[in-house]
Each structure stands twice: as structure tokens, then as C-alpha cells.
Amino acid sequence: MKNDYLVKSLAFNGNLRIYAARTTELVNKANQIAHAYPTAAAALGRTLTATVMIGGMLKGRETVTVRINGGGPIGLILADADSMGNVRGYASNPRVHFQYDSGKLNVGMAVGTDGDLYVTKDLGLKDYFTGQVPLQTGEIGDDFTYYFAQSEQTPSAVGLGVLVSPDNEILASGGFIVQVMPGASEEAISAIERALSTIKPVSDMIADGLTPEDMIAELVGAQNYNVLETMPLAFNCNCSKEKFIPGLTSLGNVELDEMIKDDNGAEAVCHFCMQKYRFSASELEALKK
Ligand code: ZN
């Protein structure tokens, strides 16, 4: 399969849960919308990849929102996903680029570490789970690893990688989340620790043509896992004109009157997909209290 997809699997007789994803196309779409520079594209792509995999852990109509605000020049990175493989996200300042002397993208510099990673799960019926951890390196993979250990009490390893060409094309993107199940054996834990210490970067594996299944096999061996589910992934925004009405209403009559008088209406822009929605003067008039 050439498109983006997520593989959910169990390894070593259920001792480990492993999710692996290829996200090259969806990160490309996000990047076409954001016109991000390479380092910002990598930061956004890693965040989208982690968010869509966490979405894959949810059920039914549950959703997850991830916010990363490390005080770095990229500003806020925000992404949300549902349980069916749809994800969207943006960075408030996508025109950011830093690299190490090696040429590797310096995502940590763009994101910063003076802030937190927030994960909010909407579990329906006004039931929310929010986890918040201080950013460790701003490299995002490390930060999610720390999040799972601290907020969800699940020892995990998160690998994320995005390969960006100098002319801002996403060449490869993907990731994995390995989680140690309660009561896991020492053999399983030391086997995965060994594998994690020698595995190639995710961006290299995806660029070399490895599938999500191949990445899981690299981690645990082809004979030692079984696939639970395979799910296509895509960048999709579910915005609509109606969703901007509460925000406009909350501005109050004075500000609405100003928009009617000065601009003969208003234009709302979706941060996620850049879709524009026009509100006429009479539509704004109807929102006044
Ligand atoms: Zn939108």
C-alpha cells in the first residue's frame, strides 16, 4: 500500500502494543496549506503523526487535541484527530528554519522547551481527559515518550520522523509508538530496549520504502507480532461556516457593529485548512443580541 496508514499490533504474545504509521501524504497536505519552512514542517509533521496515532487508540466518536507551546519561534502547534484516521493541525508561525551543523533539522530549537505538551481527549458526554507535561527537548518524539510515562503511566517509546527536501517537499514521514503492557515480561522489555537502541531513524526507514509493518518487524522481528487492525490516514478538516458563529457572537454588539460599519461584513479564516468564510452585514446583524 502506497498511501498513508496506521497498523495496530501486539508483539511478544501481548507483552507490547505497537502502533506504526506512514504519514507522508497527510504531512505533505498540511505543508501545502501551511507553506512551512523545513524545520517547521518537520515539527508539524511529527505532531500530526503522534496525534493521529493517539487518535487510533480512541473509540467511536472520541477525539484528541494536542497542543505544544514551547516558547520557541514556531509558537503554538495544535493538532486534533478522531478515531477513524482523520487529523488536522497547524503551527502559528510556520516560517521557521534551524538546522544542526550536520544538516539535520533542529526541531527542538524551533519548538523550544519553555512550556508544556497538552493532550486533551474528548471522550463524549462532556467527559474529558487532559494530560500536561513540561516539554523535555522540543524534539516532540521525546516529549510524547515522557507524556505517556507521566500522564498515562504507560512506559512507552515514541519514534517520529519527517524528511523534508530543501525545496520544502515532504519526502517521507511516519512514526511508531511502542507501549509496555501491564505485567510484561523482562525478556520482552529488554528485547525492545535493545531494538530501540539500534533502530534506524523513522524518516530513513520510510524514505527507504519500509512500510509500517516493516518498521514493526524491525522492532520485534517479523515472527513476533500480529496485526490487530490497519486503518487509512488522511489530513481532513471538518470546519464549516456554522462553527465560526459562536466566536463571532462572543465578540459582542459593539464589535459586530464596527465590522458592519467599517467592512460591511466579516471574513473568518480556518487556521487548519485556510478556508475562508464570508459573513455579510445582514448575517452579522442577525448575530447581535
Ligand atoms: Zn478548516
GROMACS .gro file of C-alpha atoms and ligand atoms in nm:
model
  290
    1MET     CA    1   0.000   0.000   0.000
    2LYS     CA    2   0.149   0.334  -0.107
    3ASN     CA    3  -0.086   0.562   0.086
    4ASP     CA    4  -0.080   0.666   0.449
    5TYR     CA    5  -0.197   0.411   0.701
    6LEU     CA    6  -0.173   0.302   1.061
    7VAL     CA    7  -0.103  -0.052   1.178
    8LYS     CA    8  -0.210  -0.152   1.530
    9SER     CA    9  -0.036  -0.463   1.657
   10LEU     CA   10   0.052  -0.671   1.960
   11ALA     CA   11   0.401  -0.818   1.993
   12PHE     CA   12   0.573  -1.084   2.205
   13ASN     CA   13   0.245  -1.258   2.296
   14GLY     CA   14   0.069  -0.940   2.402
   15ASN     CA   15   0.352  -0.802   2.615
   16LEU     CA   16   0.386  -0.497   2.389
   17ARG     CA   17   0.141  -0.284   2.195
   18ILE     CA   18   0.295  -0.130   1.883
   19TYR     CA   19   0.140   0.130   1.654
   20ALA     CA   20   0.325   0.226   1.337
   21ALA     CA   21   0.224   0.471   1.067
   22ARG     CA   22   0.326   0.613   0.734
   23THR     CA   23   0.208   0.977   0.714
   24THR     CA   24   0.397   1.119   0.414
   25GLU     CA   25   0.089   1.223   0.215
   26LEU     CA   26  -0.103   1.383   0.503
   27VAL     CA   27   0.202   1.579   0.617
   28ASN     CA   28   0.252   1.692   0.257
   29LYS     CA   29  -0.105   1.819   0.252
   30ALA     CA   30  -0.057   2.004   0.584
   31ASN     CA   31   0.261   2.154   0.446
   32GLN     CA   32   0.096   2.268   0.123
   33ILE     CA   33  -0.162   2.453   0.333
   34ALA     CA   34   0.092   2.597   0.580
   35HIS     CA   35   0.376   2.678   0.333
   36ALA     CA   36   0.609   2.582   0.617
   37TYR     CA   37   0.987   2.602   0.608
   38PRO     CA   38   1.160   2.262   0.650
   39THR     CA   39   1.215   2.270   1.029
   40ALA     CA   40   0.861   2.389   1.098
   41ALA     CA   41   0.729   2.130   0.851
   42ALA     CA   42   0.914   1.859   1.046
   43ALA     CA   43   0.777   1.985   1.379
   44LEU     CA   44   0.422   1.998   1.245
   45GLY     CA   45   0.460   1.660   1.071
   46ARG     CA   46   0.589   1.489   1.386
   47THR     CA   47   0.300   1.637   1.586
   48LEU     CA   48   0.042   1.528   1.328
   49THR     CA   49   0.190   1.178   1.320
   50ALA     CA   50   0.180   1.136   1.700
   51THR     CA   51  -0.171   1.286   1.718
   52VAL     CA   52  -0.317   1.057   1.451
   53MET     CA   53  -0.164   0.752   1.624
   54ILE     CA   54  -0.316   0.859   1.959
   55GLY     CA   55  -0.645   0.906   1.772
   56GLY     CA   56  -0.610   0.544   1.665
   57MET     CA   57  -0.616   0.443   2.034
   58LEU     CA   58  -0.962   0.603   2.077
   59LYS     CA   59  -1.305   0.455   2.011
   60GLY     CA   60  -1.619   0.566   1.827
   61ARG     CA   61  -1.670   0.944   1.830
   62GLU     CA   62  -1.387   1.020   2.075
   63THR     CA   63  -1.132   1.283   1.964
   64VAL     CA   64  -0.791   1.405   2.078
   65THR     CA   65  -0.638   1.753   2.069
   66VAL     CA   66  -0.264   1.807   2.112
   67ARG     CA   67  -0.116   2.147   2.195
   68ILE     CA   68   0.258   2.215   2.208
   69ASN     CA   69   0.376   2.558   2.315
   70GLY     CA   70   0.744   2.561   2.400
   71GLY     CA   71   0.808   2.934   2.374
   72GLY     CA   72   1.020   2.886   2.059
   73PRO     CA   73   0.980   3.083   1.736
   74ILE     CA   74   0.730   2.836   1.587
   75GLY     CA   75   0.477   2.941   1.853
   76LEU     CA   76   0.183   2.710   1.915
   77ILE     CA   77   0.149   2.376   1.734
   78LEU     CA   78  -0.206   2.246   1.750
   79ALA     CA   79  -0.341   1.921   1.607
   80ASP     CA   80  -0.654   1.716   1.653
   81ALA     CA   81  -0.762   1.372   1.536
   82ASP     CA   82  -1.057   1.137   1.553
   83SER     CA   83  -1.058   0.759   1.598
   84MET     CA   84  -1.101   0.697   1.225
   85GLY     CA   85  -0.769   0.825   1.092
   86ASN     CA   86  -0.859   1.189   1.023
   87VAL     CA   87  -0.615   1.451   1.150
   88ARG     CA   88  -0.553   1.821   1.100
   89GLY     CA   89  -0.312   2.071   1.251
   90TYR     CA   90  -0.120   2.393   1.216
   91ALA     CA   91   0.173   2.587   1.359
   92SER     CA   92   0.117   2.954   1.441
   93ASN     CA   93   0.446   3.056   1.275
   94PRO     CA   94   0.540   2.801   1.006
   95ARG     CA   95   0.820   3.018   0.858
   96VAL     CA   96   1.087   2.883   1.091
   97HIS     CA   97   1.404   2.701   0.994
   98PHE     CA   98   1.702   2.587   1.205
   99GLN     CA   99   1.948   2.309   1.141
  100TYR     CA  100   2.235   2.143   1.325
  101ASP     CA  101   2.588   2.159   1.179
  102SER     CA  102   2.521   1.806   1.050
  103GLY     CA  103   2.241   1.944   0.831
  104LYS     CA  104   1.977   1.767   1.044
  105LEU     CA  105   1.670   1.979   1.116
  106ASN     CA  106   1.681   2.132   1.465
  107VAL     CA  107   1.318   2.087   1.566
  108GLY     CA  108   1.395   2.142   1.935
  109MET     CA  109   1.527   2.491   1.860
  110ALA     CA  110   1.211   2.580   1.665
  111VAL     CA  111   0.974   2.445   1.930
  112GLY     CA  112   1.161   2.542   2.248
  113THR     CA  113   1.138   2.380   2.591
  114ASP     CA  114   0.986   2.664   2.793
  115GLY     CA  115   0.634   2.525   2.805
  116ASP     CA  116   0.416   2.219   2.803
  117LEU     CA  117   0.270   1.942   2.591
  118TYR     CA  118  -0.106   1.911   2.644
  119VAL     CA  119  -0.314   1.615   2.535
  120THR     CA  120  -0.692   1.652   2.571
  121LYS     CA  121  -0.919   1.362   2.490
  122ASP     CA  122  -1.288   1.431   2.435
  123LEU     CA  123  -1.450   1.107   2.546
  124GLY     CA  124  -1.807   1.226   2.479
  125LEU     CA  125  -2.087   1.329   2.717
  126LYS     CA  126  -1.872   1.617   2.848
  127ASP     CA  127  -1.612   1.368   2.974
  128TYR     CA  128  -1.258   1.496   2.912
  129PHE     CA  129  -0.913   1.364   2.995
  130THR     CA  130  -0.631   1.619   2.996
  131GLY     CA  131  -0.266   1.535   3.043
  132GLN     CA  132   0.002   1.804   3.067
  133VAL     CA  133   0.378   1.758   3.089
  134PRO     CA  134   0.668   2.002   3.059
  135LEU     CA  135   0.847   1.976   2.725
  136GLN     CA  136   1.173   1.779   2.758
  137THR     CA  137   1.364   1.854   2.437
  138GLY     CA  138   1.106   2.005   2.200
  139GLU     CA  139   1.200   1.731   1.953
  140ILE     CA  140   0.841   1.603   2.001
  141GLY     CA  141   0.912   1.226   1.998
  142ASP     CA  142   1.091   1.250   2.335
  143ASP     CA  143   0.816   1.473   2.465
  144PHE     CA  144   0.542   1.221   2.382
  145THR     CA  145   0.752   0.943   2.537
  146TYR     CA  146   0.766   1.147   2.858
  147TYR     CA  147   0.394   1.226   2.833
  148PHE     CA  148   0.291   0.858   2.816
  149ALA     CA  149   0.511   0.769   3.114
  150GLN     CA  150   0.400   1.063   3.330
  151SER     CA  151   0.037   1.126   3.236
  152GLU     CA  152  -0.084   0.784   3.128
  153GLN     CA  153   0.152   0.576   3.348
  154THR     CA  154   0.238   0.368   3.040
  155PRO     CA  155   0.607   0.308   2.973
  156SER     CA  156   0.641   0.387   2.602
  157ALA     CA  157   0.883   0.475   2.328
  158VAL     CA  158   0.774   0.716   2.059
  159GLY     CA  159   0.969   0.745   1.733
  160LEU     CA  160   0.873   1.017   1.488
  161GLY     CA  161   1.046   1.130   1.171
  162VAL     CA  162   0.990   1.364   0.879
  163LEU     CA  163   1.231   1.400   0.587
  164VAL     CA  164   1.197   1.736   0.409
  165SER     CA  165   1.369   1.829   0.083
  166PRO     CA  166   1.548   2.167   0.062
  167ASP     CA  167   1.259   2.293  -0.154
  168ASN     CA  168   1.007   2.208   0.122
  169GLU     CA  169   0.866   1.885  -0.014
  170ILE     CA  170   0.786   1.612   0.239
  171LEU     CA  171   0.985   1.311   0.114
  172ALA     CA  172   0.897   1.075   0.399
  173SER     CA  173   0.705   1.088   0.725
  174GLY     CA  174   0.598   0.835   0.982
  175GLY     CA  175   0.627   0.710   1.334
  176PHE     CA  176   0.574   0.438   1.590
  177ILE     CA  177   0.455   0.412   1.947
  178VAL     CA  178   0.569   0.110   2.149
  179GLN     CA  179   0.388   0.056   2.480
  180VAL     CA  180   0.474  -0.192   2.751
  181MET     CA  181   0.159  -0.371   2.868
  182PRO     CA  182   0.099  -0.427   3.242
  183GLY     CA  183   0.279  -0.739   3.362
  184ALA     CA  184   0.507  -0.756   3.059
  185SER     CA  185   0.798  -1.000   3.088
  186GLU     CA  186   1.156  -0.888   3.146
  187GLU     CA  187   1.260  -1.065   2.824
  188ALA     CA  188   1.010  -0.864   2.619
  189ILE     CA  189   1.122  -0.537   2.780
  190SER     CA  190   1.493  -0.599   2.729
  191ALA     CA  191   1.436  -0.718   2.371
  192ILE     CA  192   1.253  -0.399   2.278
  193GLU     CA  193   1.509  -0.182   2.461
  194ARG     CA  194   1.786  -0.342   2.254
  195ALA     CA  195   1.591  -0.291   1.932
  196LEU     CA  196   1.515   0.073   2.012
  197SER     CA  197   1.882   0.147   2.078
  198THR     CA  198   1.987   0.030   1.732
  199ILE     CA  199   1.688   0.102   1.507
  200LYS     CA  200   1.739   0.347   1.221
  201PRO     CA  201   1.562   0.686   1.231
  202VAL     CA  202   1.197   0.661   1.122
  203SER     CA  203   1.246   0.914   0.841
  204ASP     CA  204   1.525   0.696   0.694
  205MET     CA  205   1.313   0.380   0.717
  206ILE     CA  206   1.013   0.542   0.544
  207ALA     CA  207   1.240   0.701   0.281
  208ASP     CA  208   1.391   0.357   0.217
  209GLY     CA  209   1.041   0.229   0.139
  210LEU     CA  210   0.971   0.042   0.463
  211THR     CA  211   0.601   0.002   0.541
  212PRO     CA  212   0.453   0.036   0.892
  213GLU     CA  213   0.456  -0.347   0.911
  214ASP     CA  214   0.826  -0.347   0.816
  215MET     CA  215   0.900  -0.098   1.097
  216ILE     CA  216   0.725  -0.322   1.349
  217ALA     CA  217   0.927  -0.618   1.215
  218GLU     CA  218   1.247  -0.412   1.257
  219LEU     CA  219   1.150  -0.358   1.623
  220VAL     CA  220   1.041  -0.709   1.724
  221GLY     CA  221   1.113  -0.946   1.434
  222ALA     CA  222   0.867  -1.048   1.164
  223GLN     CA  223   0.751  -1.361   1.351
  224ASN     CA  224   0.683  -1.191   1.683
  225TYR     CA  225   0.384  -0.966   1.621
  226ASN     CA  226   0.029  -0.987   1.497
  227VAL     CA  227  -0.171  -0.711   1.331
  228LEU     CA  228  -0.494  -0.614   1.508
  229GLU     CA  229  -0.614  -0.354   1.260
  230THR     CA  230  -0.499  -0.149   0.962
  231MET     CA  231  -0.652   0.195   0.908
  232PRO     CA  232  -0.608   0.455   0.631
  233LEU     CA  233  -0.497   0.802   0.747
  234ALA     CA  234  -0.570   1.144   0.594
  235PHE     CA  235  -0.550   1.517   0.659
  236ASN     CA  236  -0.911   1.631   0.676
  237CYS     CA  237  -1.063   1.949   0.816
  238ASN     CA  238  -1.426   1.936   0.924
  239CYS     CA  239  -1.472   2.312   0.956
  240SER     CA  240  -1.790   2.489   0.843
  241LYS     CA  241  -1.932   2.840   0.839
  242GLU     CA  242  -2.163   2.750   1.131
  243LYS     CA  243  -1.864   2.669   1.354
  244PHE     CA  244  -1.749   3.032   1.339
  245ILE     CA  245  -2.082   3.171   1.465
  246PRO     CA  246  -2.022   3.124   1.841
  247GLY     CA  247  -1.688   3.306   1.812
  248LEU     CA  248  -1.843   3.597   1.623
  249THR     CA  249  -2.138   3.616   1.865
  250SER     CA  250  -1.899   3.629   2.160
  251LEU     CA  251  -1.737   3.947   2.021
  252GLY     CA  252  -2.044   4.143   2.136
  253ASN     CA  253  -2.264   4.406   1.973
  254VAL     CA  254  -2.010   4.691   1.973
  255GLU     CA  255  -1.750   4.498   1.778
  256LEU     CA  256  -2.009   4.345   1.544
  257ASP     CA  257  -2.143   4.697   1.469
  258GLU     CA  258  -1.788   4.812   1.387
  259MET     CA  259  -1.742   4.523   1.143
  260ILE     CA  260  -2.077   4.601   0.981
  261LYS     CA  261  -1.996   4.975   0.950
  262ASP     CA  262  -1.625   4.953   0.856
  263ASP     CA  263  -1.609   4.634   0.649
  264ASN     CA  264  -1.972   4.568   0.551
  265GLY     CA  265  -1.931   4.220   0.698
  266ALA     CA  266  -1.652   3.991   0.815
  267GLU     CA  267  -1.427   3.718   0.687
  268ALA     CA  268  -1.334   3.421   0.907
  269VAL     CA  269  -1.037   3.202   0.817
  270CYS     CA  270  -0.992   2.843   0.938
  271HIS     CA  271  -0.644   2.805   1.092
  272PHE     CA  272  -0.631   2.438   0.997
  273CYS     CA  273  -0.716   2.446   0.625
  274MET     CA  274  -0.713   2.823   0.545
  275GLN     CA  275  -1.068   2.803   0.410
  276LYS     CA  276  -1.232   3.149   0.417
  277TYR     CA  277  -1.593   3.210   0.523
  278ARG     CA  278  -1.764   3.540   0.440
  279PHE     CA  279  -2.031   3.685   0.670
  280SER     CA  280  -2.242   3.963   0.518
  281ALA     CA  281  -2.352   4.272   0.712
  282SER     CA  282  -2.704   4.132   0.746
  283GLU     CA  283  -2.570   3.796   0.872
  284LEU     CA  284  -2.369   3.983   1.138
  285GLU     CA  285  -2.675   4.194   1.223
  286ALA     CA  286  -2.863   3.870   1.298
  287LEU     CA  287  -2.593   3.764   1.547
  288LYS     CA  288  -2.639   4.075   1.762
  289LYS     CA  289  -2.810   4.029   2.097
  290ZN      ZN  290  -1.087   2.412   0.806
   0.00000   0.00000   0.00000
